Every structure is written in C-alpha cells, then in structure tokens.
C-alpha cells in the first residue's frame, strides 16, 4: 500500500502460499482440476484498460466464480471490484446469463450449459490515477504498468487457492519490457507465457513492465540471485546513484546475516519511479512492489524518507510471508482475515526494517535516532491512545487503513506499525540487558525465521508460538510484557526501549531531520509536539490534538487557517509566530475559515518550536548503538 508521512511506515501485502491447505468445503458446482488459462492483454494499458480472457474448466450445472476480495495487500476486504467492467461469460460459443450475488458482491453465479466442459470469461479492468484515497487500480501510466493478477481474474469457488492452477499469459505494448519473479515458459516479442502456477503464488507475483526499464544485479553470480528491477516514466530516472546500489547490496548482505535463511528461489526488488501510480510498498515472497515518486532517488529529502522501504518489504519475505499469523493465512481470497497479530507481521517488520536500514548504511545512526525520536514523539502525542489500545488498532486495521488523515491523533491510525517499533526495541534491549549482551533479538530472528531454504512456503504461528520463541531466546514473562503494552490506555507511549538503550527523548527548537524532510516533501507544517497541530501548505487543518493548545483554542480538522497574527497564512509565518510568542505574553491569533464563516481564535502557547531528538544518557550502556551496527562485516557508507 502506501508509504505514509513522516517516518515512512509501509502498509503492505501478504498473500497465500503453497503450504496453506486448510480444510475447505466444496461449494457450488464441482470444477475440474485442470488448469485455468488466463490471457491478459495489456496493450491498451496506456489507455487505462486491461483486457482479460479466462478459460475455466467446468461441468454442467450451477457455478460460482469469485473476484478476489480480501487482499492481503491491505489486510482488508477491498478488492477493486468497482473497476471491473465488460464482464461476459460464454460456453460453446453461446452467451451465458449471470448474476452477482445479492449479499456477497464478489461472487458471480451462472449455469454451465449441458455438454460444455469449460466457461470462457471476458472482462476488462479499468486503471485509474492516484487520488486522495487508497486506490490499487492506480497501477499504470502511459509508460509503465504493474500488473496485479488479482485485478484481472475470477476463480471458482470450492477449492483453496493453492490447489487451483493457472496458466497465465501476458501481452505488453510494443517495446515494453518486464520483470517478475514468475518463471517464464516462453516469450515471443511482447507476448509472454508463464509456467503453470497455483493461484496463491500467481497473485503473489506481480509483473512490472514499461518502456523505460533497467535491471541491476545485486548479488552477481551469487545464489540465490537478487536483482533491482527499475521502471520509470522517463529514461533519466533510471540513472540510479551508484552509492545507492551499493547500499542495496549491503541490505541483502545484512538481511542474510540477520536471518541466515531465505525462503525464495530468487528475489526481485521491483522499483517503480512514477508520480502516476499509487505510492506503495507491497511485500511478496519472491519480490516486492515498491513504488515511489519519480524524483525520490535524486532528491535527498525524499530519498531519506523512503530509505526504509526496501528493508521493510524485504523483511516481509521472512516476517509475513514465510512466518504468518494464523488469522492472516486464509485458504482463499474470500475468507475474512483477523489482524490481531499485525503488531508482529507489520510491527516487528517495521522494527527490523529500521535497524536493517541503519545496518546497511541507508540511514546513518544519527538519522535512525531522528526517526526513532519522531516515532516516539508522534505516539506520545496520540490522544486516541487513552481510549483505543494498540491491540485494537491491529484488530481494526481494515477500518483504519482507509480512515481519513483528519483527526488521526484522536482516532488513532494503523499505529501497530510505528508503536511496535518502540515495543520491539524494548524487547531487544531487555534481552541484551538480561543476557549481558550475549543474546539479542537477532537470535530470535534466526530461530523464528529459520527453516528449509529456497522455496516460497508458509509456516503459521500463534501468540503462544511467538512467546515460546521469545522464551527460548531469553526466559521472561513475555506474554505479560506484550499484553501490558498491547492493551494499555496510558496517555504516554512506551519509551522503555529508548531509555533502556541508553538514550532519552528531548525536545528543542533544532529541526528534526526526518520531520524537516517530510515537511519539505509534503509542504505540511507539523506542529505535533508544540501546538498539537498538523496543517497543509494551504492552511487546511489535518489534525488538532484534543488537550493541546491549538484544539484548546477552538481549532479542528476541516477548518482552514487563512491568517496568522494579521498576516496571510503560510507554514513559515506560523513557525515565526511560535518563535515570536516565546518572547512575549500575547496569544497567537489565527483567522480561520470554518465552512463559510470566518472566525478568530487565540492560541495560548509560549514554548516556541519543539522538535524531538534522542539524547545520550551518560554512564549507561549504549545498546541502541550496538543494535544499529552492521552484522555482515562490511562497513556502511559514511
Ligand atoms: Zn509491511
């Protein structure tokens, strides 16, 4: 899904793999075990239409076909069915009437006529452009396409996804090239036939394609192969800085040193540089679908914000793909998922992604500390934590992913990403402290994510399995440790990992480099830890935290600040007003537009600009520094 603001946490995909084989009741009309032929015509992708033909083996009688609904991408039931068009069914050359289920909108019912042994399906998928809300159909531009197979297929009810074989084929626009983890059976020009593949693995294997592409091996001659596949809207964007490629090579080495296993045949970082697709990071077993704005690699601020994308998505190959919470490992794309362990699936991944970003030199230790300070400050100013537990943010992920940005502090967001960084840091520090540095969360990772190498398989776990593995690393009451933090409604964030790691959070008027980079990229003004206010460049208020000065003064989301202390609003003018207010006793006066009315509000605040940082606590063990050190023996870039 998308890289969010400030500290760039990633909302990601997970999908089914070959070991998911829950008992699955047969429903509807029995279908043949023969492969389903799927032919996708993407030659009109620049015109925003993908055409798909399927030949589905079937026998006469009622048949139910599904459009994938629960997309592990978002751990949510949001398959983009509204962009499905032109749906037609035929058998033996004759049209078959169909009905959409009147309760389950993702199910289609039809009757296979006598004498037929298959049904032909013809459908279009309508691509879109990035908008204000998450929209996975925004996956193509005039120059490139990321084909997500689940968008262009139906599959028969009655069998688990790992027992339905597809024979996929794809036709691309003239001159376009492609990259994917799917094995290719044959190719003729822009027409590609892939080897037969189970549905779960097909959906787990997007195809990146485009006019401007580049392939950069990251482990030349090594096994398994890892490569960086780049597609962009313009040729100039393919010029990846050499030091960045070196950083990605170190990332592969550091992940190898941390996990000491791999669960893929080869691995593709599918990097798309475009302003015309939805920005996201989606994890797969053997690839990641990483989409960032076109200038990300040449703009230092954007590059800093997105540096953690590859480490996060790559980590998911182990945490999320190979090891998957039981509630998220469903047998097909229609079964509801339970997100209770997303604080492990996404949260531990965010922690491990953070430390791998540092260990591979994609962030300096100082930048990593700025990121941690931002996480700590953000979560410490979440008003909603007094009514909604972190556990609830995981349980309600399917709602929170799609909630508006307005009122984030009071509603809370998908905080199981970022807050879990603090919790897993505390767990890591606790293990190191308890064992006097002999063991760490690295040992847990080697044990929990280890296993047979080389194939994209899944091994599910429960909370109890996790606690057992933690106990095997360093005995403690880990169940209580996690429960206390997951169910807390304390107004303050859990900062024990930072203090136990030898650091503390401080606030001063020195800009935080991560928040500064985000403000540069978004144009927003982030006054979270001073006024309790986030405002867009045009004055529109995104958030005003209850109990903090801006909200106390009467401001709220959906108002628009038009003036500050008698001047026309700008983010810089508001910053200046905070600095001025530090030296006098006058309130900061703001003029706001509130749905057609103008209002004046006085913000009583005199503490100036306040940005979070980490400060070393002298005389304590610097476990945080130990955690961020490379394991692989190759020093990160200066
Ligand atoms: Zn993720």
PDB file of N, CA and C in Angstrom, residues 518-555:
ATOM      1  N   UNK A 518      10.082  15.535   5.716  1.00  0.00           N
ATOM      2  CA  UNK A 518       8.677  15.307   5.385  1.00  0.00           C
ATOM      3  C   UNK A 518       7.955  16.619   5.091  1.00  0.00           C
ATOM      4  N   UNK A 519       8.284  17.642   5.865  1.00  0.00           N
ATOM      5  CA  UNK A 519       7.648  18.947   5.612  1.00  0.00           C
ATOM      6  C   UNK A 519       8.050  19.482   4.239  1.00  0.00           C
ATOM      7  N   UNK A 520       9.313  19.268   3.880  1.00  0.00           N
ATOM      8  CA  UNK A 520       9.776  19.708   2.553  1.00  0.00           C
ATOM      9  C   UNK A 520       9.021  18.968   1.452  1.00  0.00           C
ATOM     10  N   UNK A 521       8.842  17.656   1.657  1.00  0.00           N
ATOM     11  CA  UNK A 521       8.217  16.841   0.619  1.00  0.00           C
ATOM     12  C   UNK A 521       6.715  17.108   0.516  1.00  0.00           C
ATOM     13  N   UNK A 522       6.067  17.278   1.650  1.00  0.00           N
ATOM     14  CA  UNK A 522       4.601  17.401   1.645  1.00  0.00           C
ATOM     15  C   UNK A 522       4.129  18.851   1.620  1.00  0.00           C
ATOM     16  N   UNK A 523       4.978  19.750   2.081  1.00  0.00           N
ATOM     17  CA  UNK A 523       4.559  21.141   2.219  1.00  0.00           C
ATOM     18  C   UNK A 523       3.790  21.398   3.505  1.00  0.00           C
ATOM     19  N   UNK A 524       3.501  20.335   4.261  1.00  0.00           N
ATOM     20  CA  UNK A 524       2.738  20.478   5.502  1.00  0.00           C
ATOM     21  C   UNK A 524       3.564  21.178   6.582  1.00  0.00           C
ATOM     22  N   UNK A 525       2.865  21.722   7.555  1.00  0.00           N
ATOM     23  CA  UNK A 525       3.516  22.205   8.762  1.00  0.00           C
ATOM     24  C   UNK A 525       3.175  21.243   9.890  1.00  0.00           C
ATOM     25  N   UNK A 526       4.204  20.665  10.503  1.00  0.00           N
ATOM     26  CA  UNK A 526       3.982  19.658  11.534  1.00  0.00           C
ATOM     27  C   UNK A 526       4.307  20.255  12.904  1.00  0.00           C
ATOM     28  N   UNK A 527       3.281  20.592  13.634  1.00  0.00           N
ATOM     29  CA  UNK A 527       3.446  21.181  14.961  1.00  0.00           C
ATOM     30  C   UNK A 527       2.914  20.222  16.026  1.00  0.00           C
ATOM     31  N   UNK A 528       3.078  18.914  15.755  1.00  0.00           N
ATOM     32  CA  UNK A 528       2.523  17.876  16.636  1.00  0.00           C
ATOM     33  C   UNK A 528       2.944  18.057  18.087  1.00  0.00           C
ATOM     34  N   UNK A 529       4.229  18.314  18.305  1.00  0.00           N
ATOM     35  CA  UNK A 529       4.724  18.346  19.687  1.00  0.00           C
ATOM     36  C   UNK A 529       4.774  19.752  20.272  1.00  0.00           C
ATOM     37  N   UNK A 530       4.200  20.718  19.579  1.00  0.00           N
ATOM     38  CA  UNK A 530       4.131  22.078  20.147  1.00  0.00           C
ATOM     39  C   UNK A 530       2.661  22.497  20.283  1.00  0.00           C
ATOM     40  N   UNK A 531       2.032  22.847  19.173  1.00  0.00           N
ATOM     41  CA  UNK A 531       0.628  23.277  19.226  1.00  0.00           C
ATOM     42  C   UNK A 531      -0.342  22.093  19.240  1.00  0.00           C
ATOM     43  N   UNK A 532       0.177  20.882  18.866  1.00  0.00           N
ATOM     44  CA  UNK A 532      -0.745  19.762  18.640  1.00  0.00           C
ATOM     45  C   UNK A 532      -1.522  19.991  17.370  1.00  0.00           C
ATOM     46  N   UNK A 533      -0.816  20.362  16.297  1.00  0.00           N
ATOM     47  CA  UNK A 533      -1.471  20.791  15.054  1.00  0.00           C
ATOM     48  C   UNK A 533      -0.668  20.283  13.856  1.00  0.00           C
ATOM     49  N   UNK A 534      -1.381  19.778  12.857  1.00  0.00           N
ATOM     50  CA  UNK A 534      -0.765  19.492  11.555  1.00  0.00           C
ATOM     51  C   UNK A 534      -1.592  20.232  10.524  1.00  0.00           C
ATOM     52  N   UNK A 535      -0.921  21.032   9.712  1.00  0.00           N
ATOM     53  CA  UNK A 535      -1.638  21.878   8.776  1.00  0.00           C
ATOM     54  C   UNK A 535      -1.009  21.758   7.391  1.00  0.00           C
ATOM     55  N   UNK A 536      -1.847  21.763   6.367  1.00  0.00           N
ATOM     56  CA  UNK A 536      -1.335  21.672   4.996  1.00  0.00           C
ATOM     57  C   UNK A 536      -0.809  23.038   4.547  1.00  0.00           C
ATOM     58  N   UNK A 537      -0.127  23.033   3.414  1.00  0.00           N
ATOM     59  CA  UNK A 537       0.509  24.276   2.956  1.00  0.00           C
ATOM     60  C   UNK A 537      -0.523  25.370   2.672  1.00  0.00           C
ATOM     61  N   UNK A 538      -1.764  24.975   2.348  1.00  0.00           N
ATOM     62  CA  UNK A 538      -2.788  25.986   2.062  1.00  0.00           C
ATOM     63  C   UNK A 538      -3.577  26.386   3.305  1.00  0.00           C
ATOM     64  N   UNK A 539      -3.167  25.884   4.453  1.00  0.00           N
ATOM     65  CA  UNK A 539      -3.833  26.252   5.701  1.00  0.00           C
ATOM     66  C   UNK A 539      -4.879  25.259   6.176  1.00  0.00           C
ATOM     67  N   UNK A 540      -5.235  24.285   5.346  1.00  0.00           N
ATOM     68  CA  UNK A 540      -6.228  23.287   5.751  1.00  0.00           C
ATOM     69  C   UNK A 540      -5.683  22.480   6.931  1.00  0.00           C
ATOM     70  N   UNK A 541      -6.481  22.379   7.977  1.00  0.00           N
ATOM     71  CA  UNK A 541      -6.026  21.684   9.187  1.00  0.00           C
ATOM     72  C   UNK A 541      -6.265  20.183   9.041  1.00  0.00           C
ATOM     73  N   UNK A 542      -5.178  19.410   9.170  1.00  0.00           N
ATOM     74  CA  UNK A 542      -5.305  17.951   9.116  1.00  0.00           C
ATOM     75  C   UNK A 542      -5.588  17.389  10.498  1.00  0.00           C
ATOM     76  N   UNK A 543      -4.972  17.977  11.511  1.00  0.00           N
ATOM     77  CA  UNK A 543      -5.169  17.440  12.848  1.00  0.00           C
ATOM     78  C   UNK A 543      -4.994  18.540  13.884  1.00  0.00           C
ATOM     79  N   UNK A 544      -5.799  18.464  14.921  1.00  0.00           N
ATOM     80  CA  UNK A 544      -5.676  19.356  16.074  1.00  0.00           C
ATOM     81  C   UNK A 544      -5.959  18.488  17.295  1.00  0.00           C
ATOM     82  N   UNK A 545      -4.900  18.160  18.017  1.00  0.00           N
ATOM     83  CA  UNK A 545      -4.994  17.160  19.079  1.00  0.00           C
ATOM     84  C   UNK A 545      -5.758  17.684  20.289  1.00  0.00           C
ATOM     85  N   UNK A 546      -6.846  16.992  20.679  1.00  0.00           N
ATOM     86  CA  UNK A 546      -7.566  17.420  21.880  1.00  0.00           C
ATOM     87  C   UNK A 546      -6.625  17.492  23.084  1.00  0.00           C
ATOM     88  N   UNK A 547      -6.780  18.550  23.870  1.00  0.00           N
ATOM     89  CA  UNK A 547      -5.936  18.718  25.051  1.00  0.00           C
ATOM     90  C   UNK A 547      -4.657  19.476  24.780  1.00  0.00           C
ATOM     91  N   UNK A 548      -4.424  19.839  23.531  1.00  0.00           N
ATOM     92  CA  UNK A 548      -3.223  20.619  23.216  1.00  0.00           C
ATOM     93  C   UNK A 548      -3.637  22.021  22.734  1.00  0.00           C
ATOM     94  N   UNK A 549      -2.676  22.967  22.686  1.00  0.00           N
ATOM     95  CA  UNK A 549      -3.047  24.387  22.544  1.00  0.00           C
ATOM     96  C   UNK A 549      -3.941  24.731  21.348  1.00  0.00           C
ATOM     97  N   UNK A 550      -3.694  24.171  20.176  1.00  0.00           N
ATOM     98  CA  UNK A 550      -4.497  24.567  19.010  1.00  0.00           C
ATOM     99  C   UNK A 550      -5.957  24.135  19.187  1.00  0.00           C
ATOM    100  N   UNK A 551      -6.145  22.900  19.637  1.00  0.00           N
ATOM    101  CA  UNK A 551      -7.506  22.406  19.843  1.00  0.00           C
ATOM    102  C   UNK A 551      -8.179  23.128  21.002  1.00  0.00           C
ATOM    103  N   UNK A 552      -7.412  23.388  22.061  1.00  0.00           N
ATOM    104  CA  UNK A 552      -7.971  24.135  23.194  1.00  0.00           C
ATOM    105  C   UNK A 552      -8.452  25.513  22.758  1.00  0.00           C
ATOM    106  N   UNK A 553      -7.802  26.080  21.727  1.00  0.00           N
ATOM    107  CA  UNK A 553      -8.181  27.407  21.243  1.00  0.00           C
ATOM    108  C   UNK A 553      -9.407  27.362  20.330  1.00  0.00           C
ATOM    109  N   UNK A 554      -9.869  26.164  19.997  1.00  0.00           N
ATOM    110  CA  UNK A 554     -11.072  26.038  19.176  1.00  0.00           C
ATOM    111  C   UNK A 554     -10.822  25.564  17.757  1.00  0.00           C
ATOM    112  N   UNK A 555      -9.574  25.216  17.428  1.00  0.00           N
ATOM    113  CA  UNK A 555      -9.297  24.753  16.067  1.00  0.00           C
ATOM    114  C   UNK A 555      -9.621  23.276  15.926  1.00  0.00           C
TER     115      UNK A 555
END
